[in-house]
Short mmCIF file of C-alpha atoms and ligand atoms in Angstrom, two decimals:
data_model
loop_
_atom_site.label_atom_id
_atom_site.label_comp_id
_atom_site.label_asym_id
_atom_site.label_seq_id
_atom_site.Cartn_x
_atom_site.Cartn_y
_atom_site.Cartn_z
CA UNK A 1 0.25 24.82 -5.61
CA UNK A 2 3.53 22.84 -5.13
CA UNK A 3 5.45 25.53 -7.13
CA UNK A 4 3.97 28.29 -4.00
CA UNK A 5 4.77 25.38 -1.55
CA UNK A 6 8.06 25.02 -2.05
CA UNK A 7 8.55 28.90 -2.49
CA UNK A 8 7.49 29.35 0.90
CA UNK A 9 9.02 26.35 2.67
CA UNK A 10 12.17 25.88 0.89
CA UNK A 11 15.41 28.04 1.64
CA UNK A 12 18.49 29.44 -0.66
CA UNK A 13 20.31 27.38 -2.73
CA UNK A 14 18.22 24.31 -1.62
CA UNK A 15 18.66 21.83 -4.47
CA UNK A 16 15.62 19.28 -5.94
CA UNK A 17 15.75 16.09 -6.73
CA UNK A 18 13.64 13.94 -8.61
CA UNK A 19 12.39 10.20 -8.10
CA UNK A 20 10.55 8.47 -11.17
CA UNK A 21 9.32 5.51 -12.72
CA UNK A 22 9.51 4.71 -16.45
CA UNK A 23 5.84 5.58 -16.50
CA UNK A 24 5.65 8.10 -14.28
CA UNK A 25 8.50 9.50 -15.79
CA UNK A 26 6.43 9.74 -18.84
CA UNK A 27 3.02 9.76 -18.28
CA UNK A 28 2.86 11.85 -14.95
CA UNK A 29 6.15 15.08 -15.01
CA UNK A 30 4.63 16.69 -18.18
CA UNK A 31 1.74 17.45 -16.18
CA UNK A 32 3.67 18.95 -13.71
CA UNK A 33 5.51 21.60 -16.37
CA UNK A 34 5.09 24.95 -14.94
CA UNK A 35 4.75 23.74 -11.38
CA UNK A 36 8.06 21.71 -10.59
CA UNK A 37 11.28 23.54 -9.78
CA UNK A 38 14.08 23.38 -11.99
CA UNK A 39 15.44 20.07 -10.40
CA UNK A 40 19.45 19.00 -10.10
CA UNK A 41 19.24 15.71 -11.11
CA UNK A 42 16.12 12.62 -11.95
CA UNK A 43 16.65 8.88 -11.07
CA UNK A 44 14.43 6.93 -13.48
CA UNK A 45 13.28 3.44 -11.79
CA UNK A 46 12.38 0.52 -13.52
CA UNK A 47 8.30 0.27 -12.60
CA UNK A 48 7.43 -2.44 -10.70
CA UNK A 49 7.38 -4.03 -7.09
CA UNK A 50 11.28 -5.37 -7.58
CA UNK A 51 12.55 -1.70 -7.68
CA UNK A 52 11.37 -1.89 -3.95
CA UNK A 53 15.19 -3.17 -3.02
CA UNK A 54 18.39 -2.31 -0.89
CA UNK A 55 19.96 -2.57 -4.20
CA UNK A 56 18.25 0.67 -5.13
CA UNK A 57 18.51 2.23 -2.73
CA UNK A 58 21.67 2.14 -2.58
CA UNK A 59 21.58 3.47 -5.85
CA UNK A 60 19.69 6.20 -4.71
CA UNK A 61 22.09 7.10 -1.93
CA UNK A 62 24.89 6.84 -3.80
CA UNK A 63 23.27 9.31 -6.55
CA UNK A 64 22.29 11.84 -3.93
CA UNK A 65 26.31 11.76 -3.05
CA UNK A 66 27.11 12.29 -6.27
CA UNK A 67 25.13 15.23 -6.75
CA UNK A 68 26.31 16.48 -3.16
CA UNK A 69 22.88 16.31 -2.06
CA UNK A 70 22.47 17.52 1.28
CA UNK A 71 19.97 16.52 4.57
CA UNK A 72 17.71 19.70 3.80
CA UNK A 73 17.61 19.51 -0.17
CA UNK A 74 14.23 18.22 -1.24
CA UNK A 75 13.88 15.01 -2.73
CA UNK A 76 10.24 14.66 -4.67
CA UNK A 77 8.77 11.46 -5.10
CA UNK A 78 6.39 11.19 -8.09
CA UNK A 79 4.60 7.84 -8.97
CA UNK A 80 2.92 5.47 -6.95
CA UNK A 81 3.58 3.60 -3.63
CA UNK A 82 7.10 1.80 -5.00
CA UNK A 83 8.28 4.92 -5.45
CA UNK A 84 6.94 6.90 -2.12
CA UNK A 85 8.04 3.75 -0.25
CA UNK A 86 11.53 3.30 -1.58
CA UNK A 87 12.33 7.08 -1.96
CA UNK A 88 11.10 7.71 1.57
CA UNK A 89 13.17 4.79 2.84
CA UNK A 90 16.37 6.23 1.22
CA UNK A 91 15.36 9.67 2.52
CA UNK A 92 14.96 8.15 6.13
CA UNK A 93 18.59 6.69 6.50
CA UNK A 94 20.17 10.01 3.88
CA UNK A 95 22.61 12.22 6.21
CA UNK A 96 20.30 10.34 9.22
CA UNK A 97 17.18 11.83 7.25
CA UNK A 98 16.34 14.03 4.23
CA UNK A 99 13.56 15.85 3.99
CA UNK A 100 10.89 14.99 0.84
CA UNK A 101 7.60 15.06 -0.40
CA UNK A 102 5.14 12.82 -2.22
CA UNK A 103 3.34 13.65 -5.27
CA UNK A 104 1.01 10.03 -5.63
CA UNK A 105 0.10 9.12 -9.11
CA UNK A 106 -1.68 5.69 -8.65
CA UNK A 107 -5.06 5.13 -6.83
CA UNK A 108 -2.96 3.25 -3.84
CA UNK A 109 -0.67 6.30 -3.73
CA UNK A 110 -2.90 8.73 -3.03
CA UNK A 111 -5.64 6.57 -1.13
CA UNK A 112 -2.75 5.23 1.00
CA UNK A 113 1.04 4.92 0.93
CA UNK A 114 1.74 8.23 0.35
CA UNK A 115 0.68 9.37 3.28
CA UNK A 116 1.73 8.30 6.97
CA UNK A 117 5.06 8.10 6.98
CA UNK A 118 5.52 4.52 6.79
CA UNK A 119 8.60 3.33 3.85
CA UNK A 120 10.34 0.85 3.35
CA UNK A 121 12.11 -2.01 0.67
CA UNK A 122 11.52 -5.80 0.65
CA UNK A 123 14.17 -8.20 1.28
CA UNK A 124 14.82 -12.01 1.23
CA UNK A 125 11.25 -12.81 -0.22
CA UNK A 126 9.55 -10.51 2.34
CA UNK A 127 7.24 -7.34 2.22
CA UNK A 128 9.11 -4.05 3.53
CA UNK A 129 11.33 -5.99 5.95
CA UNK A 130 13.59 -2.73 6.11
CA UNK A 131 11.90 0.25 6.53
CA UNK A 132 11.40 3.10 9.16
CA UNK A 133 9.11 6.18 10.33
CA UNK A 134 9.30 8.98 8.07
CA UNK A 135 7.08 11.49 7.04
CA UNK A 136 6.91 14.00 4.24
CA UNK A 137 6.72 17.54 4.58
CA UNK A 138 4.04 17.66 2.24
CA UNK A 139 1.63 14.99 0.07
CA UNK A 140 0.11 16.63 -3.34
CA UNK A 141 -2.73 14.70 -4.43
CA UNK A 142 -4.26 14.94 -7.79
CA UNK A 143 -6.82 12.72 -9.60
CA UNK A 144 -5.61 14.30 -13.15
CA UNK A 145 -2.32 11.94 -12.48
CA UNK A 146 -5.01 8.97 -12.77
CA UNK A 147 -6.07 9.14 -16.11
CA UNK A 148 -3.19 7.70 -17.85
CA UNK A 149 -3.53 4.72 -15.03
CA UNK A 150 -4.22 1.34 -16.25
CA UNK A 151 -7.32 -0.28 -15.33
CA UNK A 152 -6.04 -3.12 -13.56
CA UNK A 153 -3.83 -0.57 -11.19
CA UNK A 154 -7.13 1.17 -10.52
CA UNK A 155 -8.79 -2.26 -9.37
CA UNK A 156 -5.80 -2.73 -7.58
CA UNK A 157 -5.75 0.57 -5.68
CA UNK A 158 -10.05 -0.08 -5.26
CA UNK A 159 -8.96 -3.31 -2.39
CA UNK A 160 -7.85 0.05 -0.12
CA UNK A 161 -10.51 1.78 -0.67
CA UNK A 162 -12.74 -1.28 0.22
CA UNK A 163 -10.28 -2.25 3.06
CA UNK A 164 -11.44 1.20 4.82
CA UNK A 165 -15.16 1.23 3.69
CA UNK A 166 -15.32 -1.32 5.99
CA UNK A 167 -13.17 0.12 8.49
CA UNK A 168 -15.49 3.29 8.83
CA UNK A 169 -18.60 1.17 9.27
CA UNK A 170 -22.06 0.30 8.08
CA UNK A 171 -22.71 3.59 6.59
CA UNK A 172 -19.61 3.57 4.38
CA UNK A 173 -19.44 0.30 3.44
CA UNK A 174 -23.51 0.10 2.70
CA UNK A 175 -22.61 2.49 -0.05
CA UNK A 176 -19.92 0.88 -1.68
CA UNK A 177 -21.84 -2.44 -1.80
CA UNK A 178 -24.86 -1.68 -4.20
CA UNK A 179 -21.99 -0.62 -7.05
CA UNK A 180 -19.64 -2.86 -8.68
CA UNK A 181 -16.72 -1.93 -9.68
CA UNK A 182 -16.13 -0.16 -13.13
CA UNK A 183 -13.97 2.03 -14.82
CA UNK A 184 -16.27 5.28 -14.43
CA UNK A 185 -16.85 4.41 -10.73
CA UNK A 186 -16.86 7.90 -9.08
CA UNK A 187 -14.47 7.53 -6.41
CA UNK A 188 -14.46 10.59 -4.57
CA UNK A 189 -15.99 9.59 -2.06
CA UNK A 190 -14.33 6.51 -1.04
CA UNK A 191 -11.18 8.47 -1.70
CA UNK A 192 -12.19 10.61 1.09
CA UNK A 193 -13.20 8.15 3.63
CA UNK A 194 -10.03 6.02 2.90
CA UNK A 195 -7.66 8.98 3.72
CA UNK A 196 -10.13 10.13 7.16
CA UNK A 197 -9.19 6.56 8.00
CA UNK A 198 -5.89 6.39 7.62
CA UNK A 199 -5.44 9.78 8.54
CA UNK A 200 -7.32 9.61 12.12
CA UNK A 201 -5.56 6.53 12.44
CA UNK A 202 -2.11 7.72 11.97
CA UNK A 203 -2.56 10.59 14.36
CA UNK A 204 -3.23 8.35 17.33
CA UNK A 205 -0.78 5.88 16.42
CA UNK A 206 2.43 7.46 14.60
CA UNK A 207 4.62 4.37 14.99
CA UNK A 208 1.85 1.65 14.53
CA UNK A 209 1.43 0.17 18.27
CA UNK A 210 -2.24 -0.11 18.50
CA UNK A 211 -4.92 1.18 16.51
CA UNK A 212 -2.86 1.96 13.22
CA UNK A 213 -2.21 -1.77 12.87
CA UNK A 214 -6.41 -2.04 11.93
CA UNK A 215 -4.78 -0.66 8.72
CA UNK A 216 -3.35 -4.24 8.19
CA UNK A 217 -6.44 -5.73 7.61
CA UNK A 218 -6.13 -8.40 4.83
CA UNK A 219 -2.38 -7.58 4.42
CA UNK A 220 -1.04 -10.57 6.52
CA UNK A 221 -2.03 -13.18 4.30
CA UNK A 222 -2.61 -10.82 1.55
CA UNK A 223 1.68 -9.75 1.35
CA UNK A 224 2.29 -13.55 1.62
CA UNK A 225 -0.03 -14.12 -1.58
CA UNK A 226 2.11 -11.10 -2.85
CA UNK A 227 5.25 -12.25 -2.09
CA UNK A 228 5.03 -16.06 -3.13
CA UNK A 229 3.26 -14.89 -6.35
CA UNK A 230 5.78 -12.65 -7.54
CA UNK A 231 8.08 -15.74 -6.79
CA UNK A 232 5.99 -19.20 -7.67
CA UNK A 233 3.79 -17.23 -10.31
CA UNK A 234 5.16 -14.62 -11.90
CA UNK A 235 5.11 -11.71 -12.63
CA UNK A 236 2.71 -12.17 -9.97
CA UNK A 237 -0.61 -10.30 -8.03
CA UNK A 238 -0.70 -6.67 -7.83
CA UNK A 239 -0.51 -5.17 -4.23
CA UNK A 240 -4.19 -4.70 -4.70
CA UNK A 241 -5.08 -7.78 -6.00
CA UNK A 242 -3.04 -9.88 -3.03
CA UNK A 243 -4.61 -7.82 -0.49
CA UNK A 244 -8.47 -8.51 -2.00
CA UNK A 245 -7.39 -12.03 -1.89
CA UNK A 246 -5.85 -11.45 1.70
CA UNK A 247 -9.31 -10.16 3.24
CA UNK A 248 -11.34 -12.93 2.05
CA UNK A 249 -9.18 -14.92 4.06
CA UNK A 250 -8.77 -12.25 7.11
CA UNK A 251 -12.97 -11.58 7.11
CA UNK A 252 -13.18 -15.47 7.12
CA UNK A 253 -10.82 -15.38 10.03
CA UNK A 254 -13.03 -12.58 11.91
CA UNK A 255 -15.88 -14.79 11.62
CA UNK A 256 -14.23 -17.39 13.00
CA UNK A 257 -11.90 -16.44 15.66
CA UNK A 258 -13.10 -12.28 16.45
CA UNK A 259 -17.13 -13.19 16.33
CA UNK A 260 -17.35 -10.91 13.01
CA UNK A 261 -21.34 -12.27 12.10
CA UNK A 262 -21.49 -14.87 8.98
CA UNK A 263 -23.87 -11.99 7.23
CA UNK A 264 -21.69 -9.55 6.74
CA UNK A 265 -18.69 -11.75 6.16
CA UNK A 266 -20.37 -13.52 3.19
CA UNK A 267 -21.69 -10.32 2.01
CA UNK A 268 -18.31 -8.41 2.11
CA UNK A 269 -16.03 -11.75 0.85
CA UNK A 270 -18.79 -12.28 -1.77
CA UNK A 271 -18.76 -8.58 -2.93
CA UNK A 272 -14.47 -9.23 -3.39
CA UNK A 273 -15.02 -12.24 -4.87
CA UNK A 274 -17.26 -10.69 -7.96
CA UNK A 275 -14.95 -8.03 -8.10
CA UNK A 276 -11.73 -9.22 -8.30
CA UNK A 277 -9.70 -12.19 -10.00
CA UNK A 278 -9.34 -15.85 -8.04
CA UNK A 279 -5.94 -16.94 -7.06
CA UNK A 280 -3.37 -18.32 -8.94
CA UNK A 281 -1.98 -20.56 -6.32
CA UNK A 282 -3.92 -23.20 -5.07
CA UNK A 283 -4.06 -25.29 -1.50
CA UNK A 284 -0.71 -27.18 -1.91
CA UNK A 285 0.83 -23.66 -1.65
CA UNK A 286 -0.34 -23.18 2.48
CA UNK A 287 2.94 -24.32 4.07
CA UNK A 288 5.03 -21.90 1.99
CA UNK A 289 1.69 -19.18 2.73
CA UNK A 290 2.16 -19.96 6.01
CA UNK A 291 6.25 -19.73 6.11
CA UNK A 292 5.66 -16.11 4.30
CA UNK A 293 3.49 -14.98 7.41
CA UNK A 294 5.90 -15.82 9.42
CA UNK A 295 8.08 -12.93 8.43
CA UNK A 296 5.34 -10.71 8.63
CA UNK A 297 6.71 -7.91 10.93
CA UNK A 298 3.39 -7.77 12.92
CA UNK A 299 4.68 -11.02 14.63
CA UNK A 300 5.69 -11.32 17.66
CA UNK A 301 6.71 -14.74 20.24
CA UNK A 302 6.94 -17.08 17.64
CA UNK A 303 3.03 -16.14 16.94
CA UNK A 304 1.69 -14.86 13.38
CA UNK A 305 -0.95 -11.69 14.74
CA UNK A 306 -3.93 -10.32 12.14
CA UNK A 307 -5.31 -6.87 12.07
CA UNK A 308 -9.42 -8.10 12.05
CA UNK A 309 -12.75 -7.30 12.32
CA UNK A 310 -15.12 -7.71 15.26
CA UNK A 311 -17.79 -5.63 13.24
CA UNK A 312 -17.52 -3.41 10.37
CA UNK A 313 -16.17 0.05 12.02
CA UNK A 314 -14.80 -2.21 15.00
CA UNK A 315 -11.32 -3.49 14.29
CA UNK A 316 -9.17 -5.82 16.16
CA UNK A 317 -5.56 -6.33 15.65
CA UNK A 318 -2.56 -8.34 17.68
CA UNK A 319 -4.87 -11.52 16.90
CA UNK A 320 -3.32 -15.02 17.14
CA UNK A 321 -4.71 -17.75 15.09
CA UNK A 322 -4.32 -21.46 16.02
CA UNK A 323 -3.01 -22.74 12.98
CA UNK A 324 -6.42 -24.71 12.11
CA UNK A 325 -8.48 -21.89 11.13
CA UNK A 326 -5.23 -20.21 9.20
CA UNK A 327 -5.27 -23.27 6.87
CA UNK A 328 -9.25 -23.06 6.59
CA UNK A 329 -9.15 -19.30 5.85
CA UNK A 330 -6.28 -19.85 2.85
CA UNK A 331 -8.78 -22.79 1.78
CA UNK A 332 -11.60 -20.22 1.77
CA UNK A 333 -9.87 -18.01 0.20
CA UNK A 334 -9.14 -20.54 -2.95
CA UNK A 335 -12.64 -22.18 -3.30
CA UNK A 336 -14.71 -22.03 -5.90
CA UNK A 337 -17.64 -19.01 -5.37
N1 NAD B 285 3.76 2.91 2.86
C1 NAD B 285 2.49 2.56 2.92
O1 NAD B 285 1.75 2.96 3.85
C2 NAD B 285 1.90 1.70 1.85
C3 NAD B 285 0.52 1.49 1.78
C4 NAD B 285 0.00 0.73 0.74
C5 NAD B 285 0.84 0.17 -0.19
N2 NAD B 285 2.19 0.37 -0.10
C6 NAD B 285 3.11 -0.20 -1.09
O2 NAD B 285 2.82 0.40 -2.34
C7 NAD B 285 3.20 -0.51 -3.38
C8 NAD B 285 2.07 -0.61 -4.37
O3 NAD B 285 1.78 0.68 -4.84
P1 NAD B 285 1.33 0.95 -6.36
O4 NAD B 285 0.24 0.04 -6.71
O5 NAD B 285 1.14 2.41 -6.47
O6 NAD B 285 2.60 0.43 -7.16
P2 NAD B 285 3.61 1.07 -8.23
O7 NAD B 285 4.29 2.24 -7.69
O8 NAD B 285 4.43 -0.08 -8.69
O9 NAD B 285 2.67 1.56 -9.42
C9 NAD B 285 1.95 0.63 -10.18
C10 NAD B 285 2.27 0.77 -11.68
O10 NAD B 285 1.62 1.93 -12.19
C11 NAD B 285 2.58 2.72 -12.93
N3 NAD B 285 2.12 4.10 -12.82
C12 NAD B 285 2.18 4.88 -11.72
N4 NAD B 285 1.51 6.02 -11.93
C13 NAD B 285 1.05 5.97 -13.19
C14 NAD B 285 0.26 6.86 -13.98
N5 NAD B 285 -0.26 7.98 -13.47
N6 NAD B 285 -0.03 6.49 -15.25
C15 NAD B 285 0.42 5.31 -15.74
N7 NAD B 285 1.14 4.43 -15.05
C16 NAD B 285 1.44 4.75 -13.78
C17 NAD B 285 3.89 2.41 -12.29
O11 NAD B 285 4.95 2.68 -13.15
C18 NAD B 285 3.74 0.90 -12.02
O12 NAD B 285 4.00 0.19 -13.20
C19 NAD B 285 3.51 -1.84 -2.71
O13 NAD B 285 4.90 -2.00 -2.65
C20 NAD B 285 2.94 -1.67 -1.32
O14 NAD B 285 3.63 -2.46 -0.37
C21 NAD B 285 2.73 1.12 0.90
#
């Protein structure tokens, strides 16, 4: 399928070029034998959120020179959101923007960042604080690439999957509810509605003024968890794990602040909570929680603004919080059950 793909889209003399992980590197392009063009040149990352840096990109950049890369060569990004994210931010900014695709091998990959366009790197202690608009030409998604994932990265990549079972309403999330998580959980399903979400999402909102921000739910406190754990408590909370964390806190707040009803909230927290790990950091850490949000690009006038929930299926975003019922949500969020 990719190898007919790129036969048909590419053009002459167009040159490939391979992004990578370690483990993608070794787990993931031997399934693609066969189906891959011959590429120019790979770029092997180091796995891991910290390969999300201006640093490499401007490795990347200065490897695509190297190898005379031009704007319409194809760069192919195979492995999981650090990848997609940093190798479509490098694309982005290439010769003012190269084109590239996304082959996802973890479950956030394909359930998420892979598709929509959105990339990016962290900097100074911040989530994807560079970044830009830039979409792929094409996304190949394949389960087979999840096999060799390791449980904990599947958790991690189930908190999206949740995150828009509750976005599409009682229906979905009903579903999702009577199961608890396990390694033979058929996801399929949830697979699907997490990409209608994001997918009908994206559409009306390319660039993330309005509805697309509903995305976002948990992620304001849940990248601040991610960001001062990879710092205070290393090596830190997966994406995944943060963002669980983060919508315990965020449902909390839609209870309190967007009229979300105690029910569902306690259902929906309590269903994370059995599911997923409790935090490392504890209430002492709220100021520098708090200091993290504050960089959170959602922001605007001073304010910190949540993506929330006035109902399951019924999102609200561009939410300011007095500061009262922050602190209470990131003390919710560390209580005992
Ligand atoms: N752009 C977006 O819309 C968007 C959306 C969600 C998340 N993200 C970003 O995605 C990142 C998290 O993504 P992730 O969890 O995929 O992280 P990741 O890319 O770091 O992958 C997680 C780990 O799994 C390994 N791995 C990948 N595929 C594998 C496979 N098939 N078999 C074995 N090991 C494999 C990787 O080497 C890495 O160690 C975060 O930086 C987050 O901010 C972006």
């Amino acid at each position: 399928m990719i190898g007919s793909f790129l036969k048909k889209s590419g053009h002459p003399g167009q040159k490939f070029f391979l992004l990578t992980d370690r483990n993608t590197h070794e787990h993931c392009l031997p399934l693609l034998a066969g189906s891959l063009p011959v590429f120019e040149s790979e770029f092997i990352l180091e796995p891991g959120e910290a390969s999300k840096s201006l640093e490499e990109a401007e490795k990347l950049w200065q490897w695509l020179l190297e190898h005379e890369a031009h704007r319409d060569d194809l760069l192919i990004n195979l492995g999981g959101g650090v990848v997609s994210d940093l190798g479509g931010f490098a694309a982005s900014a290439y010769k003012r923007g190269m084109v590239y695709i996304n082959i996802p091998t973890t479950l956030i990959g394909q359930a998420d960042a892979a598709v929509g366009g959105k990339t990016g790197v962290n900097l100074g202690g911040g989530k994807n604080q560079l970044g830009s608009f830039h979409h792929p030409v094409a996304v190949f998604i394949d389960p087979k690439f999840l096999e060799t994932l390791p449980e904990d990265q599947m958790l991690s990549g189930y908190a999206e999957l949740l995150k828009c079972a509750f976005l599409a309403g009682d229906r979905h999330w009903e579903k999702v509810i009577k199961a608890r998580w396990e390694k033979e959980t058929d996801l399929t399903g949830l697979m699907r509605t997490a990409l209608e979400v994001k997918i009908s999402y994206v559409k009306k909102d390319l660039t993330d003024q309005g509805i697309r921000k509903a995305l976002n739910f948990g992620h304001t406190l849940g990248h601040a968890f991610e960001s001062l754990t990879m710092s205070k408590y290393p090596p830190g909370l997966l994406h995944g794990e943060a963002v669980a964390l983060g919508m315990i806190g965020e449902a909390f707040l839609s209870w309190r602040v967007t009229g979300l009803c105690w029910s569902k909230m306690t259902e929906f927290t309590g269903y994370l909570r059995n599911n997923f790990s409790r935090p490392p950091f504890t209430i002492e850490d709220s100021e520098e929680i708090i200091r993290l949000m504050m960089m959170d690009k959602k922001n605007s006038g001073g304010a910190i603004r949540f993506s929330l929930l006035k109902d399951s299926g019924d999102p609200a975003w561009d939410v300011e919080c007095e500061q009262q019922f922050i602190l209470k949500a990131i003390e919710f969020v560390v209580k005992e059950k």
